[in-house]
mmCIF file of C-alpha atoms (C1' of nucleotides) in Angstrom:
data_model
loop_
_atom_site.group_PDB
_atom_site.id
_atom_site.type_symbol
_atom_site.label_atom_id
_atom_site.label_comp_id
_atom_site.label_asym_id
_atom_site.label_seq_id
_atom_site.Cartn_x
_atom_site.Cartn_y
_atom_site.Cartn_z
ATOM 1 C CA UNK E 1 0.000 0.000 0.000
ATOM 2 C CA UNK E 2 2.794 2.322 -0.603
ATOM 3 C CA UNK E 3 2.297 1.630 -4.213
ATOM 4 C CA UNK E 4 0.705 4.987 -4.854
ATOM 5 C CA UNK E 5 3.737 6.583 -3.262
ATOM 6 C CA UNK E 6 6.184 4.364 -5.091
ATOM 7 C CA UNK E 7 5.049 4.700 -8.668
ATOM 8 C CA UNK E 8 5.600 8.437 -9.033
ATOM 9 C CA UNK E 9 9.015 8.123 -7.436
ATOM 10 C CA UNK E 10 9.973 5.380 -9.853
ATOM 11 C CA UNK E 11 8.858 7.542 -12.741
ATOM 12 C CA UNK E 12 10.917 10.406 -11.447
ATOM 13 C CA UNK E 13 14.033 8.305 -11.006
ATOM 14 C CA UNK E 14 13.676 6.880 -14.479
ATOM 15 C CA UNK E 15 13.393 10.263 -16.106
ATOM 16 C CA UNK E 16 16.329 11.631 -14.179
ATOM 17 C CA UNK E 17 18.790 8.798 -14.182
ATOM 18 C CA UNK E 18 20.098 6.002 -16.256
ATOM 19 C CA UNK E 19 18.878 2.741 -14.735
ATOM 20 C CA UNK E 20 20.063 -0.529 -16.138
ATOM 21 C CA UNK E 21 18.621 -3.127 -13.819
ATOM 22 C CA UNK E 22 15.822 -3.564 -11.365
ATOM 23 C CA UNK E 23 18.307 -4.067 -8.586
ATOM 24 C CA UNK E 24 19.852 -0.726 -9.357
ATOM 25 C CA UNK E 25 16.442 0.891 -9.235
ATOM 26 C CA UNK E 26 15.806 -0.933 -5.987
ATOM 27 C CA UNK E 27 18.861 0.702 -4.442
ATOM 28 C CA UNK E 28 17.904 4.172 -5.661
ATOM 29 C CA UNK E 29 14.485 3.717 -4.146
ATOM 30 C CA UNK E 30 15.914 2.596 -0.861
ATOM 31 C CA UNK E 31 18.092 5.700 -0.848
ATOM 32 C CA UNK E 32 14.928 7.723 -1.104
ATOM 33 C CA UNK E 33 13.421 5.891 1.823
ATOM 34 C CA UNK E 34 11.178 3.592 -0.151
ATOM 35 C CA UNK E 35 11.806 -0.077 0.206
ATOM 36 C CA UNK E 36 10.306 -3.074 -1.495
ATOM 37 C CA UNK E 37 11.483 -6.231 -3.213
ATOM 38 C CA UNK E 38 12.546 -6.854 -6.776
ATOM 39 C CA UNK E 39 9.343 -8.806 -7.328
ATOM 40 C CA UNK E 40 7.257 -5.774 -6.541
ATOM 41 C CA UNK E 41 9.416 -3.646 -8.752
ATOM 42 C CA UNK E 42 8.955 -6.003 -11.638
ATOM 43 C CA UNK E 43 5.219 -5.608 -11.302
ATOM 44 C CA UNK E 44 5.440 -1.856 -10.942
ATOM 45 C CA UNK E 45 7.530 -1.474 -14.059
ATOM 46 C CA UNK E 46 5.108 -3.498 -16.069
ATOM 47 C CA UNK E 47 2.232 -1.411 -14.839
ATOM 48 C CA UNK E 48 4.030 1.798 -15.664
ATOM 49 C CA UNK E 49 4.709 0.544 -19.154
ATOM 50 C CA UNK E 50 8.425 0.838 -18.670
ATOM 51 C CA UNK E 51 10.445 -0.907 -21.339
ATOM 52 C CA UNK E 52 13.989 -2.128 -21.389
ATOM 53 C CA UNK E 53 15.910 -0.947 -24.382
ATOM 54 C CA UNK E 54 19.449 -1.529 -25.649
ATOM 55 C CA UNK E 55 21.497 1.537 -24.788
ATOM 56 C CA UNK E 56 23.526 1.387 -27.964
ATOM 57 C CA UNK E 57 26.750 0.461 -26.269
ATOM 58 C CA UNK E 58 26.396 -3.062 -25.072
ATOM 59 C CA UNK E 59 24.065 -2.506 -22.178
ATOM 60 C CA UNK E 60 20.437 -1.886 -21.441
ATOM 61 C CA UNK E 61 18.450 0.791 -19.785
ATOM 62 C CA UNK E 62 14.925 1.107 -18.504
ATOM 63 C CA UNK E 63 12.945 3.683 -20.329
ATOM 64 C CA UNK E 64 9.662 5.333 -19.633
ATOM 65 C CA UNK E 65 7.844 5.761 -22.928
ATOM 66 C CA UNK E 66 7.282 9.267 -21.744
ATOM 67 C CA UNK E 67 10.975 9.849 -21.965
ATOM 68 C CA UNK E 68 10.662 9.352 -25.697
ATOM 69 C CA UNK E 69 8.088 12.076 -26.044
ATOM 70 C CA UNK E 70 9.079 15.565 -27.060
ATOM 71 C CA UNK E 71 9.484 18.433 -24.617
ATOM 72 C CA UNK E 72 6.379 19.955 -26.217
ATOM 73 C CA UNK E 73 4.434 16.890 -25.250
ATOM 74 C CA UNK E 74 5.683 16.994 -21.715
ATOM 75 C CA UNK E 75 4.643 20.631 -21.617
ATOM 76 C CA UNK E 76 1.190 19.551 -22.719
ATOM 77 C CA UNK E 77 0.912 17.257 -19.748
ATOM 78 C CA UNK E 78 1.457 20.066 -17.286
ATOM 79 C CA UNK E 79 -0.978 22.204 -19.208
ATOM 80 C CA UNK E 80 -3.622 19.514 -19.171
ATOM 81 C CA UNK E 81 -3.264 19.047 -15.458
ATOM 82 C CA UNK E 82 -3.671 22.750 -14.861
ATOM 83 C CA UNK E 83 -6.826 22.861 -16.915
ATOM 84 C CA UNK E 84 -8.672 20.168 -15.026
ATOM 85 C CA UNK E 85 -10.934 21.526 -12.351
ATOM 86 C CA UNK E 86 -12.501 18.477 -10.866
ATOM 87 C CA UNK E 87 -12.921 14.746 -11.188
ATOM 88 C CA UNK E 88 -16.005 12.888 -10.089
ATOM 89 C CA UNK E 89 -16.801 9.229 -10.095
ATOM 90 C CA UNK E 90 -20.204 8.011 -11.138
ATOM 91 C CA UNK E 91 -21.469 4.566 -11.961
ATOM 92 C CA UNK E 92 -17.980 3.259 -12.429
ATOM 93 C CA UNK E 93 -17.195 6.024 -14.871
ATOM 94 C CA UNK E 94 -15.015 9.049 -14.450
ATOM 95 C CA UNK E 95 -16.312 12.543 -15.081
ATOM 96 C CA UNK E 96 -13.474 14.921 -15.691
ATOM 97 C CA UNK E 97 -14.353 18.616 -15.596
ATOM 98 C CA UNK E 98 -12.118 21.167 -17.258
ATOM 99 C CA UNK E 99 -12.294 24.882 -17.693
ATOM 100 C CA UNK E 100 -14.588 25.627 -20.629
ATOM 101 C CA UNK E 101 -13.384 24.699 -24.103
ATOM 102 C CA UNK E 102 -10.660 22.364 -22.920
ATOM 103 C CA UNK E 103 -12.445 19.067 -22.765
ATOM 104 C CA UNK E 104 -11.519 17.897 -26.229
ATOM 105 C CA UNK E 105 -7.812 18.485 -25.919
ATOM 106 C CA UNK E 106 -7.842 16.765 -22.564
ATOM 107 C CA UNK E 107 -9.805 13.794 -23.838
ATOM 108 C CA UNK E 108 -7.415 13.482 -26.716
ATOM 109 C CA UNK E 109 -4.543 13.448 -24.287
ATOM 110 C CA UNK E 110 -6.131 10.753 -22.170
ATOM 111 C CA UNK E 111 -6.946 8.631 -25.202
ATOM 112 C CA UNK E 112 -3.416 8.842 -26.426
ATOM 113 C CA UNK E 113 -1.882 7.827 -23.154
ATOM 114 C CA UNK E 114 -2.374 4.339 -24.530
ATOM 115 C CA UNK E 115 -3.713 2.873 -21.319
ATOM 116 C CA UNK E 116 -5.611 -0.307 -21.743
ATOM 117 C CA UNK E 117 -7.581 0.308 -18.558
ATOM 118 C CA UNK E 118 -9.537 2.918 -20.504
ATOM 119 C CA UNK E 119 -11.971 1.848 -23.192
ATOM 120 C CA UNK E 120 -12.564 5.346 -24.479
ATOM 121 C CA UNK E 121 -13.687 8.871 -23.768
ATOM 122 C CA UNK E 122 -16.500 11.186 -24.754
ATOM 123 C CA UNK E 123 -15.909 14.906 -24.551
ATOM 124 C CA UNK E 124 -18.215 17.903 -24.533
ATOM 125 C CA UNK E 125 -17.078 21.460 -23.993
ATOM 126 C CA UNK E 126 -15.929 21.272 -20.416
ATOM 127 C CA UNK E 127 -16.669 17.700 -19.420
ATOM 128 C CA UNK E 128 -15.173 14.374 -20.343
ATOM 129 C CA UNK E 129 -16.617 11.004 -19.693
ATOM 130 C CA UNK E 130 -13.912 8.409 -19.227
ATOM 131 C CA UNK E 131 -15.133 4.868 -19.769
ATOM 132 C CA UNK E 132 -13.066 2.102 -18.193
ATOM 133 C CA UNK E 133 -12.780 -1.242 -19.854
ATOM 134 C CA UNK E 134 -14.798 -4.107 -18.362
ATOM 135 C CA UNK E 135 -13.143 -5.796 -15.450
ATOM 136 C CA UNK E 136 -11.171 -2.753 -14.358
ATOM 137 C CA UNK E 137 -11.728 -1.986 -10.684
ATOM 138 C CA UNK E 138 -11.990 1.462 -9.207
ATOM 139 C CA UNK E 139 -8.645 0.975 -7.603
ATOM 140 C CA UNK E 140 -7.040 0.069 -10.873
ATOM 141 C CA UNK E 141 -8.674 3.029 -12.542
ATOM 142 C CA UNK E 142 -7.350 5.346 -9.884
ATOM 143 C CA UNK E 143 -3.833 4.043 -10.251
ATOM 144 C CA UNK E 144 -4.128 4.400 -13.985
ATOM 145 C CA UNK E 145 -5.259 7.986 -13.605
ATOM 146 C CA UNK E 146 -2.368 8.661 -11.303
ATOM 147 C CA UNK E 147 -0.016 7.344 -13.945
ATOM 148 C CA UNK E 148 -1.444 9.422 -16.765
ATOM 149 C CA UNK E 149 -1.880 12.608 -14.808
ATOM 150 C CA UNK E 150 -0.029 12.552 -11.497
ATOM 151 C CA UNK E 151 -1.346 14.619 -8.653
ATOM 152 C CA UNK E 152 -4.945 14.546 -9.730
ATOM 153 C CA UNK E 153 -5.799 12.032 -7.107
ATOM 154 C CA UNK E 154 -6.290 14.774 -4.597
ATOM 155 C CA UNK E 155 -8.830 16.504 -6.748
ATOM 156 C CA UNK E 156 -10.894 13.371 -7.059
ATOM 157 C CA UNK E 157 -14.281 13.439 -5.406
ATOM 158 C CA UNK E 158 -16.256 10.407 -4.521
ATOM 159 C CA UNK E 159 -19.801 10.334 -5.777
ATOM 160 C CA UNK Q 1 28.008 -16.079 -40.234
ATOM 161 C CA UNK Q 2 24.516 -16.233 -41.277
ATOM 162 C CA UNK Q 3 24.088 -13.165 -39.202
ATOM 163 C CA UNK Q 4 23.593 -10.945 -42.229
ATOM 164 C CA UNK Q 5 20.840 -13.259 -43.366
ATOM 165 C CA UNK Q 6 19.310 -13.552 -39.922
ATOM 166 C CA UNK Q 7 18.974 -9.922 -38.910
ATOM 167 C CA UNK Q 8 16.630 -8.831 -41.690
ATOM 168 C CA UNK Q 9 14.457 -11.885 -41.091
ATOM 169 C CA UNK Q 10 14.247 -11.091 -37.413
ATOM 170 C CA UNK Q 11 13.236 -7.551 -38.246
ATOM 171 C CA UNK Q 12 10.563 -8.780 -40.561
ATOM 172 C CA UNK Q 13 9.146 -11.222 -38.043
ATOM 173 C CA UNK Q 14 9.051 -8.557 -35.390
ATOM 174 C CA UNK Q 15 7.169 -6.115 -37.555
ATOM 175 C CA UNK Q 16 4.694 -8.728 -38.661
ATOM 176 C CA UNK Q 17 4.030 -10.705 -35.551
ATOM 177 C CA UNK Q 18 3.645 -10.364 -31.856
ATOM 178 C CA UNK Q 19 6.665 -11.960 -30.217
ATOM 179 C CA UNK Q 20 6.838 -12.258 -26.473
ATOM 180 C CA UNK Q 21 9.976 -14.241 -25.790
ATOM 181 C CA UNK Q 22 13.241 -15.096 -27.430
ATOM 182 C CA UNK Q 23 12.283 -18.737 -27.508
ATOM 183 C CA UNK Q 24 9.182 -17.878 -29.447
ATOM 184 C CA UNK Q 25 11.256 -15.923 -31.920
ATOM 185 C CA UNK Q 26 13.640 -18.839 -32.092
ATOM 186 C CA UNK Q 27 10.830 -21.119 -33.201
ATOM 187 C CA UNK Q 28 9.578 -18.693 -35.829
ATOM 188 C CA UNK Q 29 13.079 -18.452 -37.213
ATOM 189 C CA UNK Q 30 13.441 -22.188 -37.335
ATOM 190 C CA UNK Q 31 10.164 -22.347 -39.236
ATOM 191 C CA UNK Q 32 11.728 -20.074 -41.806
ATOM 192 C CA UNK Q 33 14.750 -22.308 -42.094
ATOM 193 C CA UNK Q 34 17.099 -20.235 -39.979
ATOM 194 C CA UNK Q 35 18.444 -21.863 -36.890
ATOM 195 C CA UNK Q 36 20.606 -20.574 -34.082
ATOM 196 C CA UNK Q 37 20.603 -20.605 -30.299
ATOM 197 C CA UNK Q 38 18.920 -18.306 -27.834
ATOM 198 C CA UNK Q 39 22.314 -16.873 -26.949
ATOM 199 C CA UNK Q 40 22.825 -15.689 -30.472
ATOM 200 C CA UNK Q 41 19.347 -14.267 -30.559
ATOM 201 C CA UNK Q 42 19.952 -12.311 -27.413
ATOM 202 C CA UNK Q 43 22.957 -10.707 -29.051
ATOM 203 C CA UNK Q 44 21.087 -10.058 -32.285
ATOM 204 C CA UNK Q 45 18.229 -8.340 -30.542
ATOM 205 C CA UNK Q 46 20.591 -6.076 -28.695
ATOM 206 C CA UNK Q 47 22.329 -5.157 -31.916
ATOM 207 C CA UNK Q 48 19.052 -4.422 -33.646
ATOM 208 C CA UNK Q 49 18.018 -2.177 -30.793
ATOM 209 C CA UNK Q 50 14.963 -4.262 -30.101
ATOM 210 C CA UNK Q 51 13.313 -3.474 -26.810
ATOM 211 C CA UNK Q 52 10.941 -5.425 -24.681
ATOM 212 C CA UNK Q 53 7.861 -3.488 -23.733
ATOM 213 C CA UNK Q 54 4.813 -4.256 -21.589
ATOM 214 C CA UNK Q 55 1.956 -5.094 -23.926
ATOM 215 C CA UNK Q 56 -0.623 -3.441 -21.731
ATOM 216 C CA UNK Q 57 -2.338 -6.615 -20.708
ATOM 217 C CA UNK Q 58 -0.004 -8.408 -18.407
ATOM 218 C CA UNK Q 59 2.531 -9.607 -20.896
ATOM 219 C CA UNK Q 60 5.476 -8.341 -22.865
ATOM 220 C CA UNK Q 61 6.402 -8.066 -26.453
ATOM 221 C CA UNK Q 62 9.540 -7.391 -28.378
ATOM 222 C CA UNK Q 63 9.383 -4.222 -30.337
ATOM 223 C CA UNK Q 64 11.535 -2.775 -33.032
ATOM 224 C CA UNK Q 65 11.870 0.950 -32.409
ATOM 225 C CA UNK Q 66 10.956 1.277 -36.031
ATOM 226 C CA UNK Q 67 7.565 -0.090 -35.241
ATOM 227 C CA UNK Q 68 6.993 2.978 -33.133
ATOM 228 C CA UNK Q 69 7.750 5.303 -35.985
ATOM 229 C CA UNK Q 70 4.954 6.778 -38.032
ATOM 230 C CA UNK Q 71 3.923 5.431 -41.428
ATOM 231 C CA UNK Q 72 5.294 8.667 -42.878
ATOM 232 C CA UNK Q 73 8.692 7.830 -41.459
ATOM 233 C CA UNK Q 74 8.620 4.366 -42.857
ATOM 234 C CA UNK Q 75 7.709 5.871 -46.202
ATOM 235 C CA UNK Q 76 10.763 8.057 -45.923
ATOM 236 C CA UNK Q 77 12.945 5.026 -45.560
ATOM 237 C CA UNK Q 78 11.798 3.561 -48.844
ATOM 238 C CA UNK Q 79 12.224 6.920 -50.473
ATOM 239 C CA UNK Q 80 15.738 7.274 -49.156
ATOM 240 C CA UNK Q 81 16.693 3.868 -50.428
ATOM 241 C CA UNK Q 82 15.361 4.685 -53.868
ATOM 242 C CA UNK Q 83 17.365 7.863 -54.016
ATOM 243 C CA UNK Q 84 20.734 6.324 -53.309
ATOM 244 C CA UNK Q 85 22.655 5.513 -56.433
ATOM 245 C CA UNK Q 86 25.864 4.072 -55.159
ATOM 246 C CA UNK Q 87 27.952 3.391 -52.110
ATOM 247 C CA UNK Q 88 31.720 3.308 -52.087
ATOM 248 C CA UNK Q 89 34.159 2.575 -49.334
ATOM 249 C CA UNK Q 90 37.291 4.608 -48.952
ATOM 250 C CA UNK Q 91 39.788 4.868 -46.140
ATOM 251 C CA UNK Q 92 37.407 3.270 -43.712
ATOM 252 C CA UNK Q 93 34.743 5.788 -44.576
ATOM 253 C CA UNK Q 94 31.571 5.339 -46.534
ATOM 254 C CA UNK Q 95 30.771 7.516 -49.546
ATOM 255 C CA UNK Q 96 27.098 7.467 -50.276
ATOM 256 C CA UNK Q 97 26.052 8.902 -53.625
ATOM 257 C CA UNK Q 98 22.512 10.046 -54.183
ATOM 258 C CA UNK Q 99 20.704 11.613 -57.080
ATOM 259 C CA UNK Q 100 21.440 15.355 -57.039
ATOM 260 C CA UNK Q 101 19.960 17.423 -54.248
ATOM 261 C CA UNK Q 102 19.156 14.481 -52.016
ATOM 262 C CA UNK Q 103 22.288 14.184 -49.974
ATOM 263 C CA UNK Q 104 21.135 16.300 -47.071
ATOM 264 C CA UNK Q 105 17.867 14.520 -46.491
ATOM 265 C CA UNK Q 106 19.659 11.216 -46.677
ATOM 266 C CA UNK Q 107 22.374 12.289 -44.276
ATOM 267 C CA UNK Q 108 19.754 13.502 -41.878
ATOM 268 C CA UNK Q 109 18.057 10.165 -42.068
ATOM 269 C CA UNK Q 110 21.267 8.303 -41.373
ATOM 270 C CA UNK Q 111 22.138 10.556 -38.457
ATOM 271 C CA UNK Q 112 18.762 10.038 -36.911
ATOM 272 C CA UNK Q 113 18.896 6.302 -37.131
ATOM 273 C CA UNK Q 114 20.585 6.605 -33.761
ATOM 274 C CA UNK Q 115 23.311 4.104 -34.511
ATOM 275 C CA UNK Q 116 26.328 4.347 -32.313
ATOM 276 C CA UNK Q 117 28.527 2.783 -34.964
ATOM 277 C CA UNK Q 118 28.347 6.078 -36.825
ATOM 278 C CA UNK Q 119 30.165 9.112 -35.501
ATOM 279 C CA UNK Q 120 28.572 11.505 -37.946
ATOM 280 C CA UNK Q 121 27.989 12.492 -41.531
ATOM 281 C CA UNK Q 122 28.938 15.283 -43.885
ATOM 282 C CA UNK Q 123 26.683 15.992 -46.843
ATOM 283 C CA UNK Q 124 27.168 17.935 -50.062
ATOM 284 C CA UNK Q 125 24.644 18.029 -52.851
ATOM 285 C CA UNK Q 126 24.756 14.465 -54.040
ATOM 286 C CA UNK Q 127 27.376 12.884 -51.816
ATOM 287 C CA UNK Q 128 27.486 11.972 -48.156
ATOM 288 C CA UNK Q 129 30.504 11.056 -46.164
ATOM 289 C CA UNK Q 130 29.652 8.651 -43.376
ATOM 290 C CA UNK Q 131 32.233 8.598 -40.619
ATOM 291 C CA UNK Q 132 32.322 5.520 -38.422
ATOM 292 C CA UNK Q 133 33.257 5.757 -34.801
ATOM 293 C CA UNK Q 134 36.743 4.582 -33.827
ATOM 294 C CA UNK Q 135 37.021 0.866 -33.307
ATOM 295 C CA UNK Q 136 34.186 0.007 -35.656
ATOM 296 C CA UNK Q 137 35.287 -2.563 -38.212
ATOM 297 C CA UNK Q 138 34.202 -2.642 -41.811
ATOM 298 C CA UNK Q 139 32.112 -5.656 -41.071
ATOM 299 C CA UNK Q 140 30.316 -3.913 -38.269
ATOM 300 C CA UNK Q 141 29.768 -0.901 -40.442
ATOM 301 C CA UNK Q 142 28.270 -3.048 -43.146
ATOM 302 C CA UNK Q 143 25.910 -4.743 -40.755
ATOM 303 C CA UNK Q 144 24.953 -1.368 -39.377
ATOM 304 C CA UNK Q 145 24.231 -0.098 -42.869
ATOM 305 C CA UNK Q 146 22.138 -3.140 -43.570
ATOM 306 C CA UNK Q 147 20.116 -2.403 -40.467
ATOM 307 C CA UNK Q 148 19.494 1.224 -41.314
ATOM 308 C CA UNK Q 149 18.851 0.755 -45.000
ATOM 309 C CA UNK Q 150 18.254 -2.861 -45.914
ATOM 310 C CA UNK Q 151 19.096 -4.034 -49.394
ATOM 311 C CA UNK Q 152 21.833 -1.523 -50.005
ATOM 312 C CA UNK Q 153 24.471 -4.103 -49.469
ATOM 313 C CA UNK Q 154 24.242 -5.146 -53.065
ATOM 314 C CA UNK Q 155 24.906 -1.684 -54.297
ATOM 315 C CA UNK Q 156 28.053 -1.422 -52.251
ATOM 316 C CA UNK Q 157 31.288 -1.232 -54.187
ATOM 317 C CA UNK Q 158 34.643 -1.979 -52.762
ATOM 318 C CA UNK Q 159 37.225 0.676 -53.275
ATOM 319 C "C1'" DT I 1 -17.116 -3.456 14.650
ATOM 320 C "C1'" DT I 2 -17.191 -7.808 12.153
ATOM 321 C "C1'" DG I 3 -16.884 -10.447 8.212
ATOM 322 C "C1'" DC I 4 -16.068 -10.553 3.296
ATOM 323 C "C1'" DC I 5 -13.755 -9.163 -0.728
ATOM 324 C "C1'" DT I 6 -9.965 -6.904 -3.250
ATOM 325 C "C1'" DT I 7 -5.334 -5.355 -3.550
ATOM 326 C "C1'" DT I 8 -0.596 -5.262 -2.328
ATOM 327 C "C1'" DT I 9 3.462 -7.490 -1.001
ATOM 328 C "C1'" DG I 10 7.147 -10.779 0.003
ATOM 329 C "C1'" DC I 11 9.148 -15.210 -0.389
ATOM 330 C "C1'" DA I 12 10.726 -18.817 -2.928
ATOM 331 C "C1'" DT I 13 11.282 -20.305 -7.269
ATOM 332 C "C1'" DA I 14 10.502 -20.847 -12.278
ATOM 333 C "C1'" DT I 15 11.443 -18.665 -16.386
ATOM 334 C "C1'" DT I 16 13.877 -15.905 -19.251
ATOM 335 C "C1'" DT I 17 17.775 -13.460 -20.801
ATOM 336 C "C1'" DA I 18 22.798 -12.342 -20.887
ATOM 337 C "C1'" DT I 19 27.559 -13.694 -21.031
ATOM 338 C "C1'" DG I 20 32.438 -15.963 -20.232
ATOM 339 C "C1'" DC I 21 34.867 -19.058 -22.528
ATOM 340 C "C1'" DA I 22 36.280 -22.083 -26.177
ATOM 341 C "C1'" DT I 23 35.732 -23.150 -31.030
ATOM 342 C "C1'" DT I 24 35.110 -22.329 -35.749
ATOM 343 C "C1'" DA I 25 34.626 -19.306 -39.572
ATOM 344 C "C1'" DT I 26 35.846 -15.124 -41.797
ATOM 345 C "C1'" DT I 27 38.510 -11.245 -42.930
ATOM 346 C "C1'" DT I 28 42.806 -8.725 -43.140
ATOM 347 C "C1'" DT I 29 47.682 -8.481 -43.319
ATOM 348 C "C1'" DT I 30 52.135 -9.880 -44.574
ATOM 349 C "C1'" DA F 1 49.126 -18.671 -49.292
ATOM 350 C "C1'" DA F 2 50.154 -18.533 -44.540
ATOM 351 C "C1'" DA F 3 49.792 -16.083 -40.430
ATOM 352 C "C1'" DA F 4 47.428 -12.960 -37.523
ATOM 353 C "C1'" DA F 5 43.482 -10.584 -36.167
ATOM 354 C "C1'" DT F 6 38.526 -10.145 -35.848
ATOM 355 C "C1'" DA F 7 33.930 -11.776 -35.728
ATOM 356 C "C1'" DA F 8 30.261 -15.264 -35.138
ATOM 357 C "C1'" DT F 9 28.476 -18.964 -32.680
ATOM 358 C "C1'" DG F 10 27.288 -22.565 -29.294
ATOM 359 C "C1'" DC F 11 27.569 -24.448 -24.778
ATOM 360 C "C1'" DA F 12 27.083 -24.094 -20.113
ATOM 361 C "C1'" DT F 13 25.884 -21.195 -16.699
ATOM 362 C "C1'" DA F 14 25.372 -16.792 -14.372
ATOM 363 C "C1'" DA F 15 22.426 -13.040 -13.831
ATOM 364 C "C1'" DA F 16 18.190 -10.854 -14.172
ATOM 365 C "C1'" DT F 17 13.317 -10.875 -14.309
ATOM 366 C "C1'" DA F 18 8.626 -12.783 -13.667
ATOM 367 C "C1'" DT F 19 5.205 -15.278 -11.038
ATOM 368 C "C1'" DG F 20 2.422 -18.837 -8.009
ATOM 369 C "C1'" DC F 21 1.126 -18.863 -3.660
ATOM 370 C "C1'" DA F 22 0.235 -17.408 0.930
ATOM 371 C "C1'" DA F 23 0.132 -13.782 4.154
ATOM 372 C "C1'" DA F 24 -0.948 -9.102 5.382
ATOM 373 C "C1'" DA F 25 -3.376 -4.728 4.569
ATOM 374 C "C1'" DG F 26 -6.962 -2.130 3.208
ATOM 375 C "C1'" DG F 27 -11.612 -1.213 1.766
ATOM 376 C "C1'" DC F 28 -16.608 -1.782 2.055
ATOM 377 C "C1'" DA F 29 -21.166 -3.102 3.501
ATOM 378 C "C1'" DA F 30 -24.296 -4.430 6.848
#
DNA sequence: TTGCCTTTTGCATATTTATGCATTATTTTT
DNA sequence: AAAAATAATGCATAAATATGCAAAAGGCAA
């Protein structure tokens, strides 16, 4: 149950440093006061969509897909987060409210996060309906949301 | 030394099918009449820059970076190949001749292939000088070339 | 709260992948 | 052509990663 705490930290470490094994990541985490086992890490990395890619000089490194996106795209993420006013859960769906006129861009962003927890989205002018795939629990949906748009958790209201 | 034969086949298999382990790839290769061990495959995949990425539903798949490039980019590759008229080796360097006016685009393409065998390129109007990094043998350079622009091997002239 | 259900986690281990070393093939040099 | 250097490959095994299972930790409803 420190998973919610752990995932963002892992993401941060991966964007900032060159990690070439899970054990190495394990040590970095421990240095930041978070401790778990390699088994847990393996599961976390899979959930985060982290891939292991040849580093071009005989080794490997773990890479967040996000790291492959352009600076402009990373900018977008911050923008999107700033434009969301509220998130509400209803009937197993997620209602994301944005400031007027921003729903489409936000929905597009969510769609393109490539998360298989999400079946699709429907956007109006300032509201997006996020439809989870069958079999996805609320918990899983929350974690997914936290991965796509970190920090939003706090703005989430229960219905 | 069927490596030159093997690499393109591996690339093809990876773009066409969903491979989730080296053993699986090994079997597909065998089915195509190419046989080697998993050890060799491991080395091949590293050389090709193939990464293993979470498939979004609990498993993994091997993915050629190329597969992540847009259709437009793949189009470019074919275009580039069609525009190259001749390749000559000289003093450990590669002289790539294109039809007039196409050297820059081609050089750009080669640079962006992200191959660490290549230190850099210099392009004129219809000629590109490809400079290999120190310690890269001719053989390695050839294999590298074959990876970036398959099929060019045949157009390569010894100096 | 109590009991029930879901999620997270670790442990031990299976599975998968990488690699040191020796051998053979290939290329380059003399 | 012979010798020397480099590259490719397999074997055996090390190293790294994934996972079944059981235990612990929440979460939720009555």
